[in-house]
CSV table of C-alpha atoms in Angstrom, one decimal:
chain,number,residue,atom,x,y,z
A,1,MET,CA,-34.9,45.1,-42.6
A,2,PHE,CA,-31.7,45.1,-40.5
A,3,SER,CA,-33.7,45.2,-37.3
A,4,ASN,CA,-35.8,42.2,-38.5
A,5,VAL,CA,-32.7,40.2,-39.3
A,6,PHE,CA,-31.2,41.1,-36.0
A,7,SER,CA,-34.4,40.2,-34.2
A,8,ASN,CA,-34.7,36.8,-36.0
A,9,LYS,CA,-31.0,36.0,-35.1
A,10,MET,CA,-31.6,37.0,-31.5
A,11,LYS,CA,-34.7,34.7,-31.4
A,12,LYS,CA,-32.6,31.9,-32.9
A,13,TYR,CA,-29.8,32.3,-30.4
A,14,PHE,CA,-32.2,32.6,-27.5
A,15,LYS,CA,-33.9,29.3,-28.5
A,16,GLN,CA,-30.5,27.7,-28.8
A,17,PHE,CA,-29.6,29.1,-25.4
A,18,LEU,CA,-32.8,27.7,-23.8
A,19,PHE,CA,-32.1,24.3,-25.4
A,20,CYS,CA,-28.6,24.3,-24.1
A,21,ALA,CA,-29.6,25.4,-20.7
A,22,PHE,CA,-32.4,22.8,-20.6
A,23,PHE,CA,-30.0,20.1,-21.9
A,24,LEU,CA,-27.3,21.0,-19.3
A,25,SER,CA,-29.8,21.0,-16.4
A,26,GLY,CA,-31.1,17.7,-17.5
A,27,PHE,CA,-27.6,16.3,-17.9
A,28,LEU,CA,-26.7,17.5,-14.4
A,29,ALA,CA,-29.8,16.1,-13.0
A,30,TRP,CA,-29.1,12.8,-14.8
A,31,GLY,CA,-25.5,12.9,-13.5
A,32,ASN,CA,-26.8,13.4,-9.9
A,33,ALA,CA,-29.2,10.6,-10.3
A,34,MET,CA,-26.4,8.4,-11.5
A,35,ALA,CA,-24.3,9.1,-8.4
A,36,ALA,CA,-25.5,7.6,-5.1
A,37,ASP,CA,-24.3,9.1,-1.9
A,38,TYR,CA,-25.3,7.8,1.6
A,39,TYR,CA,-24.3,8.9,5.1
A,40,VAL,CA,-23.3,7.0,8.2
A,41,ARG,CA,-23.0,8.5,11.7
A,42,ALA,CA,-22.8,6.4,14.8
A,43,ASP,CA,-24.9,8.7,17.0
A,44,ALA,CA,-27.5,9.8,14.4
A,45,THR,CA,-31.0,10.0,15.8
A,46,GLY,CA,-33.1,10.9,12.7
A,47,SER,CA,-35.0,8.4,10.5
A,48,ASN,CA,-31.8,6.5,9.8
A,49,ASN,CA,-32.5,6.2,6.0
A,50,GLY,CA,-28.9,7.3,5.2
A,51,LEU,CA,-30.0,10.2,2.9
A,52,ASP,CA,-28.4,13.0,4.8
A,53,TRP,CA,-26.4,13.7,8.0
A,54,THR,CA,-29.5,14.2,10.1
A,55,ASN,CA,-31.0,11.0,9.0
A,56,ALA,CA,-27.8,9.0,8.6
A,57,TYR,CA,-27.4,5.3,9.1
A,58,THR,CA,-25.9,4.5,12.5
A,59,ALA,CA,-23.9,1.7,10.8
A,60,LEU,CA,-23.4,0.4,7.3
A,61,PRO,CA,-26.7,-1.1,6.2
A,62,ALA,CA,-27.2,-4.8,5.6
A,63,THR,CA,-27.6,-4.2,1.9
A,64,LEU,CA,-25.3,-1.8,0.0
A,65,ASP,CA,-26.4,0.0,-3.1
A,66,ARG,CA,-24.0,0.2,-6.1
A,67,GLY,CA,-26.1,2.9,-7.7
A,68,ASP,CA,-26.3,3.5,-11.4
A,69,SER,CA,-22.6,4.4,-11.6
A,70,GLY,CA,-21.3,3.3,-8.2
A,71,SER,CA,-22.0,4.7,-4.7
A,72,THR,CA,-20.2,6.4,-1.8
A,73,TYR,CA,-21.0,5.8,1.9
A,74,TYR,CA,-19.6,8.8,3.8
A,75,ILE,CA,-18.6,7.8,7.4
A,76,ALA,CA,-18.5,10.4,10.2
A,77,ASP,CA,-16.2,10.3,13.3
A,78,GLY,CA,-17.2,7.6,15.7
A,79,ASN,CA,-16.9,3.9,16.6
A,80,TYR,CA,-18.2,1.2,14.3
A,81,GLY,CA,-18.3,-2.6,14.1
A,82,GLY,CA,-17.1,-4.8,11.2
A,83,TYR,CA,-18.7,-5.7,8.0
A,84,VAL,CA,-19.0,-8.5,5.4
A,85,PHE,CA,-19.1,-7.4,1.8
A,86,ASP,CA,-20.8,-10.3,0.0
A,87,THR,CA,-23.4,-11.0,-2.6
A,88,ALA,CA,-26.1,-10.3,-0.1
A,89,SER,CA,-24.8,-6.9,1.0
A,90,ALA,CA,-23.2,-5.8,-2.3
A,91,ALA,CA,-24.2,-7.6,-5.4
A,92,ASN,CA,-21.1,-8.3,-7.4
A,93,ASP,CA,-21.8,-6.7,-10.8
A,94,GLY,CA,-18.0,-6.4,-11.5
A,95,ILE,CA,-18.3,-2.7,-12.7
A,96,LYS,CA,-19.8,-0.2,-10.2
A,97,ALA,CA,-17.6,0.6,-7.2
A,98,ILE,CA,-18.9,0.9,-3.7
A,99,THR,CA,-16.7,3.4,-1.8
A,100,ILE,CA,-16.6,3.5,2.0
A,101,LYS,CA,-15.1,7.0,2.6
A,102,LYS,CA,-14.2,9.0,5.6
A,103,ALA,CA,-16.2,12.3,5.7
A,104,THR,CA,-13.9,15.3,6.3
A,105,VAL,CA,-14.6,19.0,6.8
A,106,ALA,CA,-13.5,19.6,3.2
A,107,ALA,CA,-15.4,16.7,1.6
A,108,HIS,CA,-18.5,15.2,3.1
A,109,GLY,CA,-21.2,15.1,0.4
A,110,THR,CA,-24.4,16.9,1.3
A,111,GLU,CA,-24.5,19.9,3.6
A,112,THR,CA,-27.9,18.9,5.0
A,113,GLY,CA,-27.4,18.2,8.7
A,114,TRP,CA,-23.7,18.5,8.5
A,115,ASN,CA,-21.5,19.7,11.4
A,116,ASP,CA,-17.8,20.1,11.1
A,117,THR,CA,-17.3,18.0,14.3
A,118,TYR,CA,-18.4,15.0,12.3
A,119,GLY,CA,-15.3,15.1,10.2
A,120,ASP,CA,-12.4,16.4,12.3
A,121,GLY,CA,-11.4,13.1,13.9
A,122,GLN,CA,-11.3,9.4,13.2
A,123,ALA,CA,-13.7,6.6,12.4
A,124,VAL,CA,-12.7,3.5,14.3
A,125,PHE,CA,-13.7,0.0,13.3
A,126,GLN,CA,-13.5,-2.8,15.8
A,127,GLN,CA,-15.8,-5.8,16.4
A,128,PRO,CA,-17.8,-5.1,19.6
A,129,ASP,CA,-17.9,-7.5,22.5
A,130,ASP,CA,-21.4,-8.8,21.8
A,131,PHE,CA,-20.3,-10.3,18.4
A,132,SER,CA,-19.8,-14.1,18.2
A,133,ASN,CA,-16.2,-15.3,18.1
A,134,SER,CA,-16.5,-16.0,14.4
A,135,TYR,CA,-17.0,-12.3,13.8
A,136,ARG,CA,-14.0,-11.4,15.9
A,137,LYS,CA,-11.6,-12.7,13.3
A,138,PHE,CA,-11.9,-9.8,11.0
A,139,VAL,CA,-13.1,-6.2,10.7
A,140,PHE,CA,-13.8,-6.2,6.9
A,141,ALA,CA,-14.4,-9.5,5.0
A,142,ILE,CA,-14.6,-8.8,1.3
A,143,GLU,CA,-16.0,-11.4,-1.2
A,144,VAL,CA,-17.1,-9.2,-4.1
A,145,SER,CA,-15.4,-6.9,-6.6
A,146,TYR,CA,-15.0,-3.1,-6.8
A,147,ILE,CA,-14.8,-2.1,-3.2
A,148,THR,CA,-12.9,0.9,-2.0
A,149,ILE,CA,-12.2,1.7,1.6
A,150,ASP,CA,-10.7,5.1,1.9
A,151,GLY,CA,-9.9,7.0,5.1
A,152,SER,CA,-9.5,10.2,2.9
A,153,VAL,CA,-6.6,11.5,5.0
A,154,GLY,CA,-3.4,10.3,6.7
A,155,SER,CA,0.0,9.0,5.7
A,156,GLY,CA,3.3,8.2,7.5
A,157,SER,CA,3.8,7.3,11.1
A,158,ASP,CA,1.2,9.5,12.8
A,159,ILE,CA,-1.7,7.1,13.6
A,160,ALA,CA,-4.0,9.9,14.7
A,161,ALA,CA,-3.8,11.5,11.2
A,162,TYR,CA,-5.6,8.7,9.5
A,163,GLY,CA,-9.3,9.0,8.7
A,164,PHE,CA,-10.0,5.3,9.4
A,165,LYS,CA,-8.4,3.2,12.1
A,166,LEU,CA,-9.0,-0.6,12.3
A,167,LEU,CA,-8.3,-2.5,15.5
A,168,GLN,CA,-8.3,-6.1,16.5
A,169,HIS,CA,-10.9,-7.3,19.0
A,170,PRO,CA,-9.4,-7.1,22.5
A,171,SER,CA,-10.1,-10.8,23.2
A,172,TYR,CA,-7.8,-11.9,20.4
A,173,GLY,CA,-5.4,-14.6,21.7
A,174,ASP,CA,-7.2,-15.0,25.1
A,175,VAL,CA,-6.8,-18.4,26.5
A,176,ASP,CA,-10.5,-18.6,27.2
A,177,ASN,CA,-11.3,-18.3,23.5
A,178,PRO,CA,-11.6,-21.6,21.5
A,179,SER,CA,-8.3,-22.4,20.0
A,180,GLY,CA,-9.5,-21.6,16.5
A,181,TYR,CA,-10.0,-18.0,17.6
A,182,GLN,CA,-6.5,-17.5,19.1
A,183,THR,CA,-5.0,-17.2,15.6
A,184,SER,CA,-5.5,-15.9,12.1
A,185,PHE,CA,-7.2,-12.7,12.8
A,186,ASN,CA,-6.9,-10.4,9.8
A,187,LEU,CA,-8.3,-6.9,9.9
A,188,ILE,CA,-9.1,-7.0,6.1
A,189,THR,CA,-9.5,-10.5,4.8
A,190,LEU,CA,-10.4,-12.3,1.5
A,191,GLY,CA,-10.2,-15.9,0.5
A,192,GLN,CA,-9.8,-17.4,3.9
A,193,ASP,CA,-12.4,-20.2,3.3
A,194,VAL,CA,-11.5,-22.9,0.8
A,195,GLY,CA,-14.5,-21.9,-1.4
A,196,GLU,CA,-13.4,-18.3,-1.5
A,197,ARG,CA,-9.9,-19.2,-2.7
A,198,THR,CA,-11.3,-20.3,-6.0
A,199,SER,CA,-13.3,-17.1,-6.6
A,200,VAL,CA,-12.3,-14.1,-8.8
A,201,VAL,CA,-12.4,-10.6,-7.5
A,202,ALA,CA,-11.1,-7.3,-8.9
A,203,GLY,CA,-10.9,-3.6,-8.3
A,204,HIS,CA,-10.2,-3.3,-4.6
A,205,LYS,CA,-8.6,-0.1,-3.1
A,206,PHE,CA,-7.5,0.4,0.5
A,207,LEU,CA,-6.3,3.9,1.2
A,208,HIS,CA,-5.5,6.0,4.2
A,209,LEU,CA,-6.0,3.4,6.9
A,210,ALA,CA,-4.2,2.8,10.2
A,211,LEU,CA,-4.1,-0.9,10.9
A,212,ILE,CA,-3.2,-1.7,14.5
A,213,GLY,CA,-2.3,-5.2,15.5
A,214,SER,CA,-2.0,-6.7,19.0
A,215,GLY,CA,1.8,-7.3,18.8
A,216,HIS,CA,3.4,-10.5,20.0
A,217,LEU,CA,1.1,-12.9,21.8
A,218,SER,CA,1.9,-16.4,23.2
A,219,CYS,CA,-1.3,-18.4,22.6
A,220,VAL,CA,-1.8,-21.1,25.2
A,221,ASP,CA,-4.4,-23.9,25.1
A,222,SER,CA,-4.3,-27.7,25.3
A,223,ASP,CA,-1.7,-27.4,22.6
A,224,PRO,CA,0.4,-24.5,21.5
A,225,TYR,CA,-1.4,-22.4,18.8
A,226,VAL,CA,0.3,-20.0,16.5
A,227,CYS,CA,-0.8,-16.4,17.1
A,228,ARG,CA,-0.7,-15.2,13.5
A,229,SER,CA,-2.5,-12.1,12.4
A,230,ASP,CA,-2.4,-9.9,9.3
A,231,GLY,CA,-3.4,-6.4,8.6
A,232,ILE,CA,-4.5,-7.2,5.0
A,233,ASN,CA,-4.7,-10.8,3.9
A,234,TYR,CA,-5.5,-12.0,0.4
A,235,ASN,CA,-5.5,-15.8,0.0
A,236,PHE,CA,-6.4,-17.1,-3.5
A,237,SER,CA,-5.5,-20.2,-5.5
A,238,PRO,CA,-4.8,-19.6,-9.2
A,239,SER,CA,-4.3,-23.3,-9.8
A,240,GLU,CA,-8.0,-23.8,-8.9
A,241,GLY,CA,-9.2,-20.8,-10.9
A,242,GLY,CA,-9.2,-18.2,-8.1
A,243,GLU,CA,-7.4,-14.9,-8.3
A,244,PHE,CA,-7.6,-11.2,-7.5
A,245,ASN,CA,-6.5,-8.4,-9.8
A,246,ASP,CA,-6.4,-4.6,-10.0
A,247,LEU,CA,-5.5,-4.0,-6.3
A,248,GLU,CA,-4.2,-0.8,-4.8
A,249,ILE,CA,-2.9,-0.5,-1.3
A,250,GLY,CA,-1.7,3.1,-0.5
A,251,HIS,CA,-1.0,5.4,2.4
A,252,ILE,CA,-1.5,2.6,5.0
A,253,TYR,CA,0.0,2.5,8.5
A,254,ALA,CA,0.4,-1.1,9.7
A,255,SER,CA,2.0,-2.3,12.9
A,256,GLY,CA,1.8,-5.2,15.3
A,257,PHE,CA,1.0,-8.0,12.9
A,258,LYS,CA,3.0,-11.1,11.9
A,259,GLU,CA,2.4,-10.0,8.3
A,260,ASN,CA,1.3,-6.4,7.9
A,261,ILE,CA,0.2,-7.3,4.3
A,262,SER,CA,0.0,-10.8,2.8
A,263,LEU,CA,-1.0,-11.3,-0.8
A,264,LEU,CA,-1.4,-14.8,-2.4
A,265,GLY,CA,-2.6,-15.4,-6.0
A,266,GLY,CA,-3.1,-12.2,-7.9
A,267,SER,CA,-2.0,-9.8,-10.6
A,268,ASP,CA,-1.8,-6.1,-11.5
A,269,GLY,CA,-1.4,-4.2,-8.3
A,270,SER,CA,0.6,-1.8,-6.2
A,271,ILE,CA,1.6,-1.2,-2.6
A,272,HIS,CA,2.8,2.4,-2.2
A,273,ASP,CA,3.3,5.2,0.3
A,274,CYS,CA,2.8,3.0,3.3
A,275,TYR,CA,4.5,3.0,6.7
A,276,PHE,CA,5.2,-0.5,8.1
A,277,SER,CA,6.4,-0.6,11.7
A,278,ASP,CA,7.2,-3.4,14.1
A,279,ASN,CA,5.9,-6.5,12.6
A,280,VAL,CA,6.2,-9.4,15.1
A,281,SER,CA,7.1,-13.0,15.5
A,282,GLY,CA,5.3,-15.6,17.6
A,283,TYR,CA,5.3,-19.3,18.3
A,284,ASP,CA,6.3,-21.0,15.0
A,285,ALA,CA,5.5,-17.8,13.1
A,286,HIS,CA,8.3,-15.5,12.0
A,287,GLY,CA,7.5,-12.0,11.0
A,288,GLN,CA,7.2,-10.5,7.5
A,289,ASN,CA,6.2,-6.9,6.9
A,290,ILE,CA,5.0,-7.9,3.4
A,291,ASN,CA,4.4,-11.5,2.2
A,292,ILE,CA,4.0,-12.1,-1.5
A,293,ASP,CA,3.1,-15.3,-3.2
A,294,SER,CA,2.2,-16.2,-6.8
A,295,LEU,CA,1.8,-12.6,-8.0
A,296,ASP,CA,2.3,-11.0,-11.4
A,297,ASN,CA,2.9,-7.4,-12.3
A,298,PHE,CA,3.2,-5.7,-8.9
A,299,ASN,CA,4.8,-2.4,-7.9
A,300,ILE,CA,6.1,-1.9,-4.3
A,301,TYR,CA,7.3,1.6,-4.0
A,302,ASN,CA,7.6,4.7,-1.8
A,303,ASN,CA,7.1,2.7,1.4
A,304,ILE,CA,9.0,3.0,4.7
A,305,PHE,CA,9.8,-0.3,6.4
A,306,LYS,CA,10.8,0.5,10.0
A,307,ASP,CA,12.2,-2.0,12.5
A,308,SER,CA,11.2,-5.1,10.4
A,309,ASN,CA,11.3,-8.4,12.2
A,310,VAL,CA,13.0,-11.3,10.2
A,311,PHE,CA,11.7,-10.2,6.7
A,312,CYS,CA,10.9,-6.9,5.1
A,313,ILE,CA,9.4,-8.5,2.0
A,314,ALA,CA,9.2,-12.3,1.9
A,315,ALA,CA,8.5,-14.3,-1.2
A,316,HIS,CA,6.8,-17.7,-1.3
A,317,ILE,CA,5.5,-20.2,-3.8
A,318,GLN,CA,2.7,-21.9,-1.8
A,319,ARG,CA,0.3,-21.5,-4.7
A,320,GLY,CA,2.8,-23.0,-7.2
A,321,ILE,CA,3.3,-20.1,-9.5
A,322,PRO,CA,6.5,-18.0,-9.6
A,323,ILE,CA,6.3,-14.3,-8.7
A,324,THR,CA,6.9,-12.3,-11.9
A,325,ASN,CA,7.3,-8.7,-13.0
A,326,THR,CA,7.9,-7.3,-9.5
A,327,ARG,CA,9.3,-3.9,-9.2
A,328,VAL,CA,10.6,-2.7,-5.7
A,329,TYR,CA,11.7,0.9,-5.8
A,330,ASN,CA,12.0,4.2,-3.9
A,331,ASN,CA,11.5,2.4,-0.6
A,332,ILE,CA,13.2,3.1,2.7
A,333,PHE,CA,14.3,0.1,4.8
A,334,ASP,CA,15.3,1.5,8.2
A,335,SER,CA,16.7,-1.0,10.7
A,336,MET,CA,15.9,-4.6,11.4
A,337,THR,CA,15.6,-6.2,14.8
A,338,ALA,CA,18.3,-8.5,16.1
A,339,GLY,CA,18.3,-11.9,14.6
A,340,SER,CA,16.6,-10.8,11.4
A,341,THR,CA,18.0,-12.5,8.3
A,342,ARG,CA,16.8,-11.1,5.1
A,343,CYS,CA,15.2,-8.0,3.7
A,344,ILE,CA,13.8,-8.7,0.2
A,345,ALA,CA,14.1,-12.4,-0.3
A,346,SER,CA,12.7,-15.8,-1.2
A,347,MET,CA,11.9,-17.3,2.2
A,348,THR,CA,12.2,-20.9,1.4
A,349,ALA,CA,14.7,-23.0,-0.7
A,350,ASP,CA,12.0,-23.9,-3.3
A,351,SER,CA,13.1,-23.3,-6.8
A,352,ASP,CA,11.8,-20.5,-9.0
A,353,VAL,CA,10.0,-18.5,-6.3
A,354,ILE,CA,10.6,-15.1,-7.9
A,355,TRP,CA,11.6,-14.3,-11.5
A,356,GLY,CA,13.0,-11.1,-13.0
A,357,MET,CA,12.6,-8.8,-9.9
A,358,GLU,CA,13.8,-5.2,-10.3
A,359,VAL,CA,15.1,-3.7,-7.0
A,360,TYR,CA,16.1,-0.1,-7.9
A,361,HIS,CA,16.6,3.2,-6.0
A,362,ASN,CA,16.0,2.0,-2.5
A,363,THR,CA,17.7,3.2,0.6
A,364,PHE,CA,18.8,0.6,3.2
A,365,ILE,CA,19.8,1.8,6.7
A,366,ASN,CA,21.2,-0.3,9.5
A,367,ILE,CA,20.3,-3.6,7.9
A,368,ASP,CA,22.2,-6.5,9.4
A,369,ALA,CA,20.8,-9.0,6.9
A,370,ILE,CA,21.0,-10.2,3.3
A,371,PRO,CA,19.3,-7.4,1.4
A,372,VAL,CA,18.2,-9.3,-1.7
A,373,LEU,CA,18.0,-13.1,-2.2
A,374,VAL,CA,16.2,-15.1,-4.9
A,375,GLN,CA,17.8,-18.5,-4.1
A,376,THR,CA,17.4,-21.2,-6.8
A,377,ILE,CA,16.5,-20.2,-10.3
A,378,THR,CA,16.2,-23.0,-13.0
A,379,ASP,CA,16.8,-20.7,-16.0
A,380,VAL,CA,19.1,-18.0,-14.8
A,381,ALA,CA,19.6,-16.3,-18.2
A,382,ALA,CA,15.9,-15.7,-18.7
A,383,ASN,CA,14.8,-15.0,-15.1
A,384,LYS,CA,17.6,-13.2,-13.3
A,385,SER,CA,16.9,-10.2,-11.1
A,386,TYR,CA,18.5,-6.8,-11.1
A,387,VAL,CA,19.7,-4.6,-8.2
A,388,TYR,CA,20.7,-1.1,-9.3
A,389,ASN,CA,21.0,2.4,-7.8
A,390,ASN,CA,20.5,1.4,-4.1
A,391,LEU,CA,22.0,3.2,-1.2
A,392,PHE,CA,23.3,1.2,1.8
A,393,TYR,CA,24.3,3.0,4.9
A,394,GLY,CA,25.5,1.3,8.1
A,395,CYS,CA,24.7,-2.1,6.8
A,396,ASN,CA,26.7,-5.2,7.7
A,397,GLY,CA,27.0,-8.4,5.7
A,398,VAL,CA,25.3,-7.1,2.6
A,399,PRO,CA,26.3,-9.5,-0.3
A,400,LEU,CA,24.1,-9.5,-3.4
A,401,THR,CA,25.6,-12.6,-4.9
A,402,ASN,CA,22.5,-14.8,-4.1
A,403,ALA,CA,24.6,-16.7,-1.6
A,404,GLY,CA,23.6,-20.3,-1.4
A,405,GLY,CA,21.4,-20.0,-4.5
A,406,SER,CA,22.0,-20.0,-8.2
A,407,PRO,CA,25.1,-18.1,-9.2
A,408,GLY,CA,24.4,-15.1,-11.4
A,409,ALA,CA,20.7,-15.0,-10.6
A,410,ILE,CA,21.1,-11.3,-9.3
A,411,VAL,CA,22.8,-8.7,-11.5
A,412,HIS,CA,24.0,-5.8,-9.2
A,413,ASP,CA,25.8,-2.6,-9.9
A,414,TYR,CA,25.7,1.2,-9.4
A,415,ASN,CA,25.0,0.7,-5.7
A,416,ALA,CA,26.5,2.9,-3.0
A,417,TYR,CA,27.9,1.4,0.2
A,418,ILE,CA,28.4,4.1,2.9
A,419,TYR,CA,29.9,2.8,6.2
A,420,SER,CA,28.9,-0.7,5.3
A,421,THR,CA,30.6,-4.1,5.2
A,422,GLY,CA,30.3,-7.3,3.3
A,423,TYR,CA,29.3,-5.7,0.0
A,424,THR,CA,29.8,-7.4,-3.3
A,425,ALA,CA,32.3,-6.0,-5.7
A,426,ALA,CA,30.9,-4.5,-9.0
A,427,THR,CA,32.3,-2.2,-11.6
A,428,HIS,CA,30.4,0.9,-10.7
A,429,ASN,CA,30.0,0.5,-6.9
A,430,GLN,CA,30.5,3.6,-4.8
A,431,VAL,CA,32.2,3.0,-1.5
A,432,ASP,CA,32.9,5.2,1.5
A,433,ASP,CA,33.8,4.1,5.0
A,434,ASP,CA,34.2,7.3,7.0
A,435,GLY,CA,31.0,6.8,9.0
A,436,ALA,CA,29.3,10.1,8.0
A,437,ASP,CA,25.8,9.7,6.6
A,438,PRO,CA,24.5,11.6,3.6
A,439,PHE,CA,21.1,12.3,4.9
A,440,VAL,CA,19.4,15.6,5.9
A,441,ASP,CA,18.4,14.3,9.4
A,442,LEU,CA,18.6,10.6,9.9
A,443,ALA,CA,17.8,10.8,13.6
A,444,ASN,CA,14.4,12.3,12.7
A,445,SER,CA,13.8,10.0,9.7
A,446,ASP,CA,14.5,12.6,7.0
A,447,TYR,CA,16.2,10.4,4.5
A,448,ALA,CA,16.7,13.1,1.8
A,449,ILE,CA,20.2,13.7,0.6
A,450,ASP,CA,22.0,16.7,2.1
A,451,ILE,CA,25.1,17.5,0.0
A,452,THR,CA,26.2,20.2,2.5
A,453,ALA,CA,26.7,17.7,5.3
A,454,ASP,CA,29.6,15.7,3.8
A,455,THR,CA,30.4,16.6,0.3
A,456,ALA,CA,33.1,13.9,0.0
A,457,ASN,CA,30.7,11.2,1.2
A,458,ASP,CA,27.7,12.5,-0.9
A,459,ALA,CA,29.9,12.4,-4.0
A,460,HIS,CA,29.3,8.7,-3.9
A,461,VAL,CA,25.5,9.2,-4.2
A,462,ILE,CA,25.0,12.3,-6.4
A,463,ASN,CA,24.9,11.7,-10.1
A,464,THR,CA,26.5,8.2,-9.9
A,465,GLY,CA,23.5,6.0,-10.7
A,466,LEU,CA,22.6,4.2,-13.9
A,467,THR,CA,20.0,6.0,-16.0
A,468,LEU,CA,16.7,4.0,-15.9
A,469,THR,CA,13.4,4.4,-17.7
A,470,SER,CA,9.9,4.9,-16.2
A,471,PRO,CA,8.8,4.4,-13.5
A,472,TYR,CA,12.3,4.8,-12.0
A,473,ASP,CA,12.7,8.3,-13.3
A,474,ILE,CA,10.6,9.7,-10.4
A,475,ASP,CA,12.0,9.7,-6.9
A,476,TYR,CA,10.3,9.2,-3.5
A,477,ILE,CA,8.8,12.6,-3.3
A,478,GLY,CA,8.0,13.0,-6.9
A,479,THR,CA,11.1,14.7,-8.2
A,480,GLU,CA,11.9,13.9,-11.8
A,481,ARG,CA,15.3,12.2,-12.3
A,482,PRO,CA,17.8,13.4,-13.1
A,483,ALA,CA,17.7,16.7,-11.3
A,484,GLY,CA,21.4,17.2,-12.2
A,485,ALA,CA,23.9,15.5,-14.4
A,486,GLY,CA,22.7,12.0,-13.7
A,487,PHE,CA,20.5,9.7,-11.6
A,488,ASP,CA,21.3,9.9,-7.9
A,489,ILE,CA,21.6,6.6,-5.9
A,490,GLY,CA,19.0,5.9,-3.3
A,491,ALA,CA,15.3,6.7,-3.0
A,492,TYR,CA,15.8,10.5,-3.2
A,493,GLU,CA,17.1,12.7,-6.0
A,494,TYR,CA,19.1,15.6,-4.7
A,495,VAL,CA,17.8,19.0,-5.8
A,496,GLY,CA,20.1,21.9,-5.4
A,497,ALA,CA,22.7,24.2,-7.0
A,498,SER,CA,25.4,21.5,-6.6
A,499,ASP,CA,23.5,19.3,-9.0
A,500,VAL,CA,24.5,21.6,-11.8
A,501,ILE,CA,28.1,20.4,-11.7
A,502,ALA,CA,28.8,16.7,-10.8
A,503,PRO,CA,30.8,16.3,-7.7
A,504,ALA,CA,34.5,15.3,-8.1
A,505,SER,CA,35.1,11.6,-8.3
A,506,PRO,CA,36.9,10.3,-5.2
A,507,THR,CA,40.3,8.9,-6.0
A,508,GLY,CA,40.2,5.4,-7.4
A,509,LEU,CA,36.4,5.3,-7.8
A,510,SER,CA,34.4,5.5,-10.9
A,511,VAL,CA,31.3,7.7,-11.2
A,512,SER,CA,30.5,6.7,-14.8
């Protein structure tokens, strides 16, 4: 009897096992059917149906498939032209994402036809010479929602490390081009036509891209034309019903544009972990590393702004809506070119350009400009901005009093001024003028705090900041604040044995 019971139980368990195995295999097959992967290789010679690396497309196809739950187009090393994402090429269902992703040795989808040489370099996008002039004005034009362009790898100042590199057409600015094609070339563009400015898009991500501009150009034709170009340009009109939302720009290198990034008319987004270098100014076109206009709920964090021209972050109100809920934190602002005037600021004298901005835990180095300026605010009590826990080193003329604008529109305190001049008095400011910097290796752009270099100087930075809530409790490299007795001032939280005991307060200065 025992054996019969055992046998019956085993049969029951075996049937359950078969059912589970059948269900699991069906689920996996269904999951695979839901996911749509395609392959693009510039020199592919197979049937070019995009189903594997042997038969890969040689360029992105005219019609993109969103699949049952989105799709991924893996791109091999090589040279490619531009692309228009519109309703013809990528039906805008508002849900399923299309991802254009650099194939790497580690992640490239199918193994069929794969060779590691397809994924150990860069994919370069640039409009070829046989395109008409109208196509030379962008590399990617995006008119639909849920598009991700992801180079997979790359961050910081090493251009060669990025999976995707985008270049301007070499004829940009040439005098033999029609005047309309000597200006306004944006590598990634949305909303440039009047009709597009009234559309609504969402869910865009741009990751691990090197965006290379042409630098300064003097455009010459029958009249002078402004050589303006942007790395990424969004241009929407909320007053007419147009907007973008849910935008992520991360791990981007951008250099050689008037505006490395320009965003007009959107909400809910972030610009993070980017390296901005050498934005330029041209005829009637001053430089701005980032331009923001009529935005709500944006985080700008963990970026490096190197050698900014005129503005690091410029605020406008061309679309008629104040910029609200903007958080600028954990950024490094390193040097501005001669003649630059402002770092994070309203560009014009218009009233109520930016409300309630929070500028926390940034590091400013060699900035000969006004660091933060909001100008005229109608209701100061409700819409003032706050500047806390920022480190200024080697900066000249750094008042935070909103000079020339509404008094009291910026609340500032708990900032450290090391070898800097022109700073504004505040109760908990930290000041040291001995010239020694507190960084690990400033010459090689290592901006972390090194307490062993100059203990007296670093005492002004370590544990002297105001305690702030999330997201300010995480520093530039992901260290949780406080690592010691209190929040450190600047983008980095010092981690070391010295954090266990707060440094002695210099005579006459408060560290509370």
